[in-house]
Coordinates of C-alpha atoms in Angstrom, one line a residue:
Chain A
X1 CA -28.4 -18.1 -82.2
X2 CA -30.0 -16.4 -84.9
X3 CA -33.4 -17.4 -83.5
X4 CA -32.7 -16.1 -80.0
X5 CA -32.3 -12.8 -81.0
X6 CA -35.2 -12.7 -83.5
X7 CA -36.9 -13.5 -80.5
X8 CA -35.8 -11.2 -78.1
X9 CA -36.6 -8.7 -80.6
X10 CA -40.1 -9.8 -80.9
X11 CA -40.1 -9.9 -76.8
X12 CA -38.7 -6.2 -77.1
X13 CA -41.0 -4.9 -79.7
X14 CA -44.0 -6.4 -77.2
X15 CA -42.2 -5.0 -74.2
X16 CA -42.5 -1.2 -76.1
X17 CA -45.6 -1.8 -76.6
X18 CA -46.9 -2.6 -73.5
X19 CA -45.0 0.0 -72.0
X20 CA -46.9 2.7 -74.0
X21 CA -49.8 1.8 -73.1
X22 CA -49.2 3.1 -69.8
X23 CA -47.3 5.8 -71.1
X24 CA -47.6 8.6 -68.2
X25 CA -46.8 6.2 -65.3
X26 CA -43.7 4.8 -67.5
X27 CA -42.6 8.1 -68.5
X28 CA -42.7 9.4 -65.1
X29 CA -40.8 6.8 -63.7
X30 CA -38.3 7.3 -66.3
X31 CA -37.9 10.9 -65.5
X32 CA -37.4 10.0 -62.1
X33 CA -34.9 7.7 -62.1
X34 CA -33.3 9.7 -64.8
X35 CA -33.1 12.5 -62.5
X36 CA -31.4 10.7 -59.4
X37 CA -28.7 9.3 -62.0
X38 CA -28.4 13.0 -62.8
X39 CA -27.6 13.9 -59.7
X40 CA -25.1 11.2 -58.5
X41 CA -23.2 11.7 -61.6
X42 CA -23.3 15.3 -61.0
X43 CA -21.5 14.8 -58.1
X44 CA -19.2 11.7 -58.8
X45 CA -17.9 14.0 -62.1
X46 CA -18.0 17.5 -60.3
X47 CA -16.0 15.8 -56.7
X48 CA -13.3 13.8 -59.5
X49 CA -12.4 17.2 -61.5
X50 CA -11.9 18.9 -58.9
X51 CA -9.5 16.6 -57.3
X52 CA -7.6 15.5 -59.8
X53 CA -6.7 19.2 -60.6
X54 CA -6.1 20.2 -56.9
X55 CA -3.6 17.1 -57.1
X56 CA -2.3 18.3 -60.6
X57 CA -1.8 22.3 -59.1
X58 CA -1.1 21.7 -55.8
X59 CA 2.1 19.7 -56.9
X60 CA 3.7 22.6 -57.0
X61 CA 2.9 23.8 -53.3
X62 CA 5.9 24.5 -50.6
X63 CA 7.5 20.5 -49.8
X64 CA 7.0 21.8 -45.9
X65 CA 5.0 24.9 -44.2
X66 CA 5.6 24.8 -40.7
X67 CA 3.3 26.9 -38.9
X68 CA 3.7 28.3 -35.0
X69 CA 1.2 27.0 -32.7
X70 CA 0.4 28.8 -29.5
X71 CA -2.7 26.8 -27.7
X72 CA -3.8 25.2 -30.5
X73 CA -3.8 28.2 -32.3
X74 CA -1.9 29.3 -36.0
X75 CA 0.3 32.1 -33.9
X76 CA 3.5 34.5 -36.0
X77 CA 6.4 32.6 -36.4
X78 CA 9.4 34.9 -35.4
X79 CA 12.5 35.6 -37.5
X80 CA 14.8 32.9 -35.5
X81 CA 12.6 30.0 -36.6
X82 CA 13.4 31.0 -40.1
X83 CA 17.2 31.2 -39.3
X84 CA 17.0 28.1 -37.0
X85 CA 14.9 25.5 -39.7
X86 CA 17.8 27.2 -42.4
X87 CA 20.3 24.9 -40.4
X88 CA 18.6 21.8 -41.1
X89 CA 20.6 19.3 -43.7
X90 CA 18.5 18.9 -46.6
X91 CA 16.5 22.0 -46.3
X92 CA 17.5 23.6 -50.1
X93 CA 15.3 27.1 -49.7
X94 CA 13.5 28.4 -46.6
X95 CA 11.4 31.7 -46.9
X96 CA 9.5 33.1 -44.2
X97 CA 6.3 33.6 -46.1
X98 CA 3.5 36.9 -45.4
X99 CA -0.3 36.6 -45.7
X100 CA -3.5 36.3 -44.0
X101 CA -7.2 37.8 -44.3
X102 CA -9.0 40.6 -44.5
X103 CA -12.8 41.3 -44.9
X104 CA -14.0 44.0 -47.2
X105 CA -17.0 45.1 -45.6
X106 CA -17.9 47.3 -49.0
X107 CA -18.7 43.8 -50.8
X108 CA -19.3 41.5 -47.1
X109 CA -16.1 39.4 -49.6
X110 CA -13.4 38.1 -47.6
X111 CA -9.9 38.8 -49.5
X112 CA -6.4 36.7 -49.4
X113 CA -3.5 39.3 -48.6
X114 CA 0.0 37.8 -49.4
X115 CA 2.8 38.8 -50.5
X116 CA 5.3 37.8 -53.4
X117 CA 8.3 37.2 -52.4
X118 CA 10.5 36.7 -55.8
X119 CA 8.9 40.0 -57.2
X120 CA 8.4 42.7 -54.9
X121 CA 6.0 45.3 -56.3
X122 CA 6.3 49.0 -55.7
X123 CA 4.8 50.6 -52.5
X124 CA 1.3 51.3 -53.0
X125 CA 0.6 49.1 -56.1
X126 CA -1.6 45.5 -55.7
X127 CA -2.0 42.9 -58.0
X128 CA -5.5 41.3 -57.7
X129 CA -7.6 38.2 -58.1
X130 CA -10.2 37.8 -61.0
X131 CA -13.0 37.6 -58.7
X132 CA -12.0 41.1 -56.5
X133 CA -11.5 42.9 -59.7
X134 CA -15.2 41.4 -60.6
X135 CA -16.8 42.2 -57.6
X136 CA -15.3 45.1 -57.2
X137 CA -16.0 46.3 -60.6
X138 CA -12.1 47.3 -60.9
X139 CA -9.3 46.8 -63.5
X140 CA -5.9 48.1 -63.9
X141 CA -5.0 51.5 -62.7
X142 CA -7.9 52.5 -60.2
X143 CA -7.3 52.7 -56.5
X144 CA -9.1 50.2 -53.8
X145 CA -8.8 51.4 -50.7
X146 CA -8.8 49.3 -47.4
X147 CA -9.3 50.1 -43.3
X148 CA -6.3 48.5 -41.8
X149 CA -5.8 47.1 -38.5
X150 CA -5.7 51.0 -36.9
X151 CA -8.5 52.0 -39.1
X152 CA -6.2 54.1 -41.0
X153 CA -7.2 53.6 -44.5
X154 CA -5.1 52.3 -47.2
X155 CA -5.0 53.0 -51.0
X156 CA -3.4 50.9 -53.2
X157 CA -3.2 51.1 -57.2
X158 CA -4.0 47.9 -59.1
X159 CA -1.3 47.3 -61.3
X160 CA -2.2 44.7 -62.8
X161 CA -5.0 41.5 -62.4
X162 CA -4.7 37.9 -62.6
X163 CA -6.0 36.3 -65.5
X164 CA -9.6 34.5 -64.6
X165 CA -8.5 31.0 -66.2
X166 CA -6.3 31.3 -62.7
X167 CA -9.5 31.3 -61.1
X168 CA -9.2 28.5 -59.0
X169 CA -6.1 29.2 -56.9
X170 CA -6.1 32.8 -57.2
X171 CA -9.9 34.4 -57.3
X172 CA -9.8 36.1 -54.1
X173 CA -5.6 37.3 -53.8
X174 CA -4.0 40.6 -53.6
X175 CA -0.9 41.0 -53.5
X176 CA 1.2 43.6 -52.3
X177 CA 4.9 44.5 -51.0
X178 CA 6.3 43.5 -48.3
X179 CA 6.5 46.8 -46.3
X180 CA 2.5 47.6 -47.0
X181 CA 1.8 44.3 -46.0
X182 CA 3.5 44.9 -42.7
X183 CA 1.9 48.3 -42.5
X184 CA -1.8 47.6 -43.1
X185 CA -1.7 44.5 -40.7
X186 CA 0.5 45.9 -38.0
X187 CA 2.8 43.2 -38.3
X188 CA 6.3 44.0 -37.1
X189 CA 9.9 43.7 -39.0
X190 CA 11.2 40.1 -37.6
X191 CA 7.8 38.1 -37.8
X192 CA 6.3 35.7 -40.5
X193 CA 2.7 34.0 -40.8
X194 CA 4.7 30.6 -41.4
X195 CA 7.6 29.4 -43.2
X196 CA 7.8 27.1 -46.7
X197 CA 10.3 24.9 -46.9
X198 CA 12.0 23.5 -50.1
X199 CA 13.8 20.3 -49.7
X200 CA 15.9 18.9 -52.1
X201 CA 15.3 15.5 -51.9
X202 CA 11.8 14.4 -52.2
X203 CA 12.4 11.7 -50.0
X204 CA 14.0 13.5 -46.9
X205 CA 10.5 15.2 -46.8
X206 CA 9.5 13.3 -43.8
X207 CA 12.8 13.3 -41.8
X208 CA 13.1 17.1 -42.5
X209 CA 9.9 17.5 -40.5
X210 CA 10.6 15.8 -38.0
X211 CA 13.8 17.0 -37.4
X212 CA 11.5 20.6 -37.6
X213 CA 9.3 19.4 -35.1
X214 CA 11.8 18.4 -32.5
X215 CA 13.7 21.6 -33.1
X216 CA 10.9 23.8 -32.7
X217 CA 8.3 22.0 -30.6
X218 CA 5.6 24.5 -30.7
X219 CA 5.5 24.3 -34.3
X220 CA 3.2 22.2 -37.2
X221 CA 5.0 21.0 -40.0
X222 CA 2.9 20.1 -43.0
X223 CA 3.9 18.4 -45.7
X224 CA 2.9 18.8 -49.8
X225 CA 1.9 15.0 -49.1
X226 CA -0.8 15.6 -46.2
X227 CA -1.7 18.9 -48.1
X228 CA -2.6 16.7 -51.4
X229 CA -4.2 13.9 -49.4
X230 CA -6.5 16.9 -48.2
X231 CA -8.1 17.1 -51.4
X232 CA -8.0 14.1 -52.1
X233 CA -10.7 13.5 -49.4
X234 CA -12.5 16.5 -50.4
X235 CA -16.2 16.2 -51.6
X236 CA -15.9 12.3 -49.5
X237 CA -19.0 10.5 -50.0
X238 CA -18.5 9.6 -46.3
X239 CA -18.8 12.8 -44.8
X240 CA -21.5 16.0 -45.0
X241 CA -23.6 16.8 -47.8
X242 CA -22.4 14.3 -50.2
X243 CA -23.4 11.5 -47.7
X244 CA -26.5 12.8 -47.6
X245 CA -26.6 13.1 -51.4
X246 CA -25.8 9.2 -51.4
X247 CA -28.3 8.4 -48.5
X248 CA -31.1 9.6 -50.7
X249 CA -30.3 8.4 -54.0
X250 CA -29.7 5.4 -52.9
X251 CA -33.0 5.2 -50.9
X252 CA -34.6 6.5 -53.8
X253 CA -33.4 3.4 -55.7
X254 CA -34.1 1.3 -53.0
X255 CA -37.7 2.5 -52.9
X256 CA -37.9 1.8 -56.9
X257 CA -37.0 -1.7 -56.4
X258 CA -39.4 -2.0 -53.5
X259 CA -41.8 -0.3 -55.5
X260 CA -41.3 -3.2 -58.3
X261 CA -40.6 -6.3 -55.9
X262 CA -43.1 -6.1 -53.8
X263 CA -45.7 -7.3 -56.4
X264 CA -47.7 -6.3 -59.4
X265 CA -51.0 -4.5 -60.2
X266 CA -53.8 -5.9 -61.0
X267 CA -53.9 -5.0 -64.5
X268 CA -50.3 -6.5 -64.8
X269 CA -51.4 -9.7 -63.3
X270 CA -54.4 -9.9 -65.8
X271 CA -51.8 -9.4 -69.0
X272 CA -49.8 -12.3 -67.4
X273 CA -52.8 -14.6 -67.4
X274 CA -53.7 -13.6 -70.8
X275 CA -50.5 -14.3 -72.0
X276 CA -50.1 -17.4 -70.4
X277 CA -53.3 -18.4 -71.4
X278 CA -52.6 -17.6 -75.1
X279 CA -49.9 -19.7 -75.3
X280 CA -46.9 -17.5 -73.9
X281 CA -44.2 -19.9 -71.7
X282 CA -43.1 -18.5 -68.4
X283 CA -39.4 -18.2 -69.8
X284 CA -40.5 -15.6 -71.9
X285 CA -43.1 -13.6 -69.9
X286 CA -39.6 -13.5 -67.1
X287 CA -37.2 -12.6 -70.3
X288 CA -40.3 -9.8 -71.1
X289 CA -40.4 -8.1 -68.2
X290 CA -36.2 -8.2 -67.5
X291 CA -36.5 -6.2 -71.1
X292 CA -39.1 -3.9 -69.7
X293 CA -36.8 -3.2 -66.1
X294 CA -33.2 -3.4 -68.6
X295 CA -34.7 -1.0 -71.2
X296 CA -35.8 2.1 -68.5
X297 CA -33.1 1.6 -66.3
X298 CA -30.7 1.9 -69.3
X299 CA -32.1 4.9 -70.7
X300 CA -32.8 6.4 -67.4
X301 CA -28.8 6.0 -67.3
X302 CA -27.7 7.1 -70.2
X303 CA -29.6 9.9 -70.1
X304 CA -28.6 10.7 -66.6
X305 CA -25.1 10.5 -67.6
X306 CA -25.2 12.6 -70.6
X307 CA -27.5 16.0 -68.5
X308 CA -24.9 15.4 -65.9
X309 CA -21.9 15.5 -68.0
X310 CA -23.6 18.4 -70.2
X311 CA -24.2 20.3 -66.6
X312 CA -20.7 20.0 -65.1
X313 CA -18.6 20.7 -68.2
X314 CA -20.8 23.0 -70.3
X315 CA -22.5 24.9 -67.7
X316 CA -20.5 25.4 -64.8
X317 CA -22.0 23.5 -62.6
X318 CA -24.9 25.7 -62.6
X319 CA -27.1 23.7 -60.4
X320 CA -24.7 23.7 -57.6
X321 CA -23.6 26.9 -57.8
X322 CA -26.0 28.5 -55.2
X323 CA -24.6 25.3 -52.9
X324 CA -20.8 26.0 -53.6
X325 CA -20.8 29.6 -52.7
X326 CA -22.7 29.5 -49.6
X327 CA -22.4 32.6 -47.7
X328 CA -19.8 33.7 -50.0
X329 CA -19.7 36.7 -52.1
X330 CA -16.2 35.9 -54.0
X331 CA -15.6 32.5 -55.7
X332 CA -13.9 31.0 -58.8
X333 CA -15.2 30.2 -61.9
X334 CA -15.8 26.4 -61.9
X335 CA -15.4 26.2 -65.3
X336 CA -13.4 22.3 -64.7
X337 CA -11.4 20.4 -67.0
X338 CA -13.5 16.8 -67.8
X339 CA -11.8 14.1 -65.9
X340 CA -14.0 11.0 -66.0
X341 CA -14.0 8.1 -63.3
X342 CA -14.5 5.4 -65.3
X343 CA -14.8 2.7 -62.6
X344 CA -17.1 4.7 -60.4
X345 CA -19.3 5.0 -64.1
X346 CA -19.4 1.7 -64.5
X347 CA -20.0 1.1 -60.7
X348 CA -23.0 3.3 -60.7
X349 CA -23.8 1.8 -63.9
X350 CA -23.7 -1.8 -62.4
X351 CA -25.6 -0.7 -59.3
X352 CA -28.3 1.4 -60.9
X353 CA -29.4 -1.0 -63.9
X354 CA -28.9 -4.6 -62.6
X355 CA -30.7 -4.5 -59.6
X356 CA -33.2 -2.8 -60.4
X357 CA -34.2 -4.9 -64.1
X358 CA -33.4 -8.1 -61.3
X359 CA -36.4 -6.2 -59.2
X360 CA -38.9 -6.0 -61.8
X361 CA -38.6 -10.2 -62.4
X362 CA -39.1 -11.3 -58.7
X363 CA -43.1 -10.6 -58.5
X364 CA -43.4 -11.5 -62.5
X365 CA -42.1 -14.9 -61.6
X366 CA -44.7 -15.8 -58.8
X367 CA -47.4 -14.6 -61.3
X368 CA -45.9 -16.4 -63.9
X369 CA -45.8 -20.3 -62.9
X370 CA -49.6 -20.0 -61.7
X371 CA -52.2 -20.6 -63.1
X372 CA -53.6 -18.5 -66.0
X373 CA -57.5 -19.1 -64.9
X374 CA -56.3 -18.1 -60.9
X375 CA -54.2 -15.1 -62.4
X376 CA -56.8 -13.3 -64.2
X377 CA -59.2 -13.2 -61.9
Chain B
X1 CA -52.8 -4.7 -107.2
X2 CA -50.5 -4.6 -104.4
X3 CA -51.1 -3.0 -101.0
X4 CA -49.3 0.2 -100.5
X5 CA -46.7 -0.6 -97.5
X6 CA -48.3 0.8 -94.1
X7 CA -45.0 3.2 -92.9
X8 CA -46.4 1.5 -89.1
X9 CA -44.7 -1.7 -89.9
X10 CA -41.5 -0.2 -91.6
X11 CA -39.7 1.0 -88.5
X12 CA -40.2 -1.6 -85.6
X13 CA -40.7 -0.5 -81.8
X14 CA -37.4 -2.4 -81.4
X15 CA -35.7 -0.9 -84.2
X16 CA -36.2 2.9 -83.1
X17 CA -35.2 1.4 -79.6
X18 CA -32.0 -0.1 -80.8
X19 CA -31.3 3.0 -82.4
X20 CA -32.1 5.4 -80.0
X21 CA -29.9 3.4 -77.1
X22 CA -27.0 3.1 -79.7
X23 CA -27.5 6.8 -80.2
X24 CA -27.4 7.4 -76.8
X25 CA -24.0 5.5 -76.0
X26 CA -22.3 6.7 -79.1
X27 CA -22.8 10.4 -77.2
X28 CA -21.4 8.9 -73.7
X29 CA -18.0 7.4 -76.0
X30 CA -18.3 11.2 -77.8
X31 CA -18.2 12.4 -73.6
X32 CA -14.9 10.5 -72.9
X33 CA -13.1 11.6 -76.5
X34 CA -14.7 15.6 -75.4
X35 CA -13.0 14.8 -72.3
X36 CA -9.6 13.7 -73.4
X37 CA -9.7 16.9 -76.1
X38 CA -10.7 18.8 -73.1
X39 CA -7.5 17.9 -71.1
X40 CA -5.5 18.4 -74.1
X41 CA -6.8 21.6 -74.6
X42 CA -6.3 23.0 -71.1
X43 CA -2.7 21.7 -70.9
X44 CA -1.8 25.4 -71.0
X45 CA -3.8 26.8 -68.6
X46 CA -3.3 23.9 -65.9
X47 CA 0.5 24.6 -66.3
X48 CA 0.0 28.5 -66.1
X49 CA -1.9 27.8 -62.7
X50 CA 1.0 25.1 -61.4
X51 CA 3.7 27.6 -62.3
X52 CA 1.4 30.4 -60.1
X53 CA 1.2 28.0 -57.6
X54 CA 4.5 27.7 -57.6
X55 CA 6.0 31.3 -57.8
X56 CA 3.2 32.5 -54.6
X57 CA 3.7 29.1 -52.8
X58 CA 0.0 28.5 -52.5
X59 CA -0.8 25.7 -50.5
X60 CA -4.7 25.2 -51.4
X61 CA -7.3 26.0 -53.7
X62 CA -9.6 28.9 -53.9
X63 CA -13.3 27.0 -53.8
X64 CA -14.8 28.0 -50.6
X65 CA -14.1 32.4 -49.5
X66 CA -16.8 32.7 -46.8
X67 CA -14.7 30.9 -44.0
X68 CA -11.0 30.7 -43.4
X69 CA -10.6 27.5 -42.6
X70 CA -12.6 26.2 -45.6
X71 CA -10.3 28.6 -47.8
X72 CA -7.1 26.7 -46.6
X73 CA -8.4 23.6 -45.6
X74 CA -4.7 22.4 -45.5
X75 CA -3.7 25.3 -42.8
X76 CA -6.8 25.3 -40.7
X77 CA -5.8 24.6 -36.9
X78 CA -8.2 23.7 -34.5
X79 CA -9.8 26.5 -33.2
X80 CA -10.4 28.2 -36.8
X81 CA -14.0 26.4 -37.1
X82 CA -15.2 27.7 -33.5
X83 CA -13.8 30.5 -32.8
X84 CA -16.0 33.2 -33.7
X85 CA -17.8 33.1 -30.2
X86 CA -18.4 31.3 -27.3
X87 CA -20.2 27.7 -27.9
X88 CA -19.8 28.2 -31.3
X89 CA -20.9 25.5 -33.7
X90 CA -20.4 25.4 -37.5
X91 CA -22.2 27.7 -39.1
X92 CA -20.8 28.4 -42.7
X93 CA -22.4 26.0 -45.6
X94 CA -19.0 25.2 -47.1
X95 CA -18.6 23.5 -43.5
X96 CA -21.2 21.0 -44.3
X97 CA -19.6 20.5 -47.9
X98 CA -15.9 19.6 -46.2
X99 CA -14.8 17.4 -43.4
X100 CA -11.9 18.4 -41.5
X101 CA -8.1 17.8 -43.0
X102 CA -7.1 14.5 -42.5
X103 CA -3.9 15.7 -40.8
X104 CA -6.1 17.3 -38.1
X105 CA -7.7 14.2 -37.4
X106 CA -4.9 11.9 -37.5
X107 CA -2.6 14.3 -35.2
X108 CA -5.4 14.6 -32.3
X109 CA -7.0 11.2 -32.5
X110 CA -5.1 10.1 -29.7
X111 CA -6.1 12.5 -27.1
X112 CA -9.4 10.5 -27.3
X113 CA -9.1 7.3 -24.4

């Protein structure tokens, strides 16, 4: 035993060695693959924070928000539904809940209105999201003022703002009383945007809504359940840009093993014959070239890991910041808590190093069993 | 008289490669402790978010501004991707990032023959 791995270190210390002799092809090829781990890390660790804190926060979301559909379309819900769904066995808390959108054309920044029902602030005051007071380059006690749906114009004093750690589920909210909600969007006494739903037993859920979907057909009841599967799927490696993230990194492996299968230089074929000619057995040129594929693809790993990880959770994301906001001019500081997948890092892992050191021994092995005079020519 | 040692033969290739990959994994074990600190550390904050979640009744998170129905992917309806003019297609970047809530795709799926 003690001989085998005096000998794979002599193997390794000849592998180094001949892979510094071609040291800017290697080292190219290392920053290369490198950067495609990078990226599909990136990703996988960015797409996995994210949802295991929107299924950690949105725990706490309404059991049931049944909306009113009117052609397919989210319509008001009127004040009967909310009397109607309160007669429902098992339905603990019902609230007719207020909010929709508005678009701030002095920042192009599209703003969450809502209001709160448990704490109604005074008329005129607005409690705001990190990002608004940001943009807006407001804090507690100056005045915002908005056009509302008569062009009338609105001014409301920030009281006070939400903290930016909050960020995530509260960047671009303002909220306000009930009565200057009603007021700036013309909505009148008696109507809701949708109503949330708190059921007791966690699981009547399901019978609830259907018992709210047969009373009111025209409505959409949807549960905490379907809103966490939601984000569960977000960021799927099935569907839009991530897919065509995968497509290429994938291709880009597939065109390094290509690269490496589909045979060898001449100069490499010339080392082989040497070698063999010198003495060296075709069991260890193989075992010297699986070193030379293991060793990059390792490193090119590790290293990909460790810039990805350094890039989500030290900096932000920076690199796909410009993708995340898009159009855009409000968004949250994705400053994530580390979750790490270990499976899909050892999958990647798996898929990124195996293959491609099992790449680099196919073409060695048909140079290897010929003969050393035939090879070096 | 003896040789002086050559400092070439000291430190194998092999040897500064061993060390450099065990280097290397000890910082991706150092990632996963970082990690668990991490979530330890932001205990607080993620329970200061649920419990604002909570008191608004928010029903999604705040990742995507520019369109409404990448804002609350969970309350988007139908219409919300296309209706900002006739033959609309999609058009906001976030669109391309998600894929339309399950629930939307489930509850319609049978109108398709």
């Amino acid at each position: 035993m003690k001989n085998w791995f005096l000998k794979q270190r002599y193997l390794i210390d000849y592998t180094l060695a001949a892979l510094l002799r071609r040291k800017g092809k290697n080292l190219s090829l290392l920053a290369v693959y490198t950067l495609v781990v990078f990226l599909l890390v990136s990703v996988m660790l960015f797409s996995h924070s994210i949802k295991q804190e929107a299924s950690h926060l949105l725990q706490a979301a309404p059991e049931l928000v049944v909306q009113r559909m009117v052609a397919g379309r989210h319509d008001l819900v009127p004040a009967a539904y909310v009397e109607k769904l309160g007669q429902i066995r098992g339905v603990q808390r019902i609230e007719g809940r207020l909010w929709g959108y508005f678009f701030d054309p002095v920042v192009s920044a599209n703003y969450t209105f809502m209001v709160q029902s448990d704490e109604q602030l005074p008329a005129g005051y607005i409690v705001v999201g990190d990002a608004i007071a940001r943009t807006r380059g407001a804090s507690r006690g100056d005045v915002l003022s908005f056009r509302g749906y008569n062009g009338q114009l609105f001014s409301f004093t920030i009281d006070h703002t939400l903290s930016h750690d909050s960020g995530l589920v509260s960047a671009d909210l303002v909220l306000l009383n009930e009565q200057d909600f009603r007021g700036f969007f013309g909505i009148a006494d008696g109507q809701f945007t949708d109503i949330a739903l708190t059921v007791r037993n966690a699981r009547e859920v399901r019978k609830v809504a259907e018992k709210v979907a047969l009373a009111l057909p025209d409505t959409r009841p949807i549960m905490r359940d379907e809103i966490l599967r939601t984000y569960e799927s977000i960021f799927n490696w099935r569907e839009g840009m991530i897919l065509v993230l995968l497509v290429g990194g994938v291709l880009a492996f597939v065109i390094f093993a290509w690269e490496k299968a589909s045979g060898l230089s001449a100069e490499e074929r010339r080392e082989i014959g040497i070698l063999k000619a010198v003495g060296w057995e075709t069991s260890d040129i193989i075992r010297m070239k699986f070193w030379e594929g293991f060793l990059i693809s390792l490193t090119a790993f590790l290293c990909g890991y460790l810039l990805a990880y350094g890039h989500i959770f030290f900096f932000s994301s920076a690199l796909f910041a410009q993708v995340l906001k898009g159009w855009a001019v409000l968004y949250p500081s994705f400053a994530l808590v580390p979750y790490v997948d270990g499976l899909q890092i050892a999958t990647l892992l798996f898929l990124t190093v195996f293959p491609y050191a099992a790449a680099t021994v196919v073409p060695i092995w048909r140079a290897a069993i010929s003969d050393p005079d035939t090879v070096m020519r | 008289m003896q040789r002086p040692l050559n400092p070439r033969y000291l430190l194998r290739k092999s040897d500064i490669a061993f060390v450099l990959i065990a280097l290397l994994i000890l910082l991706v074990v150092a990632t996963q402790g970082h990690a668990y600190y991490g979530r330890l550390h932001s205990k607080s904050a993620l329970d200061m978010k649920q419990a604002l979640v909570r008191k608004l009744g928010l029903t999604d998170l705040c990742l995507f501004t520019e369109a409404r129905y990448t804002r609350h992917l969970s309350q988007a309806d139908l219409h919300t991707a296309f209706q900002d003019h006739p033959m609309s297609l999609e058009h906001f970047p976030s669109g391309s990032l998600l894929a339309p809530p399950q629930l939307l795709k489930r509850k319609y799926e049978k109108l398709v023959p």
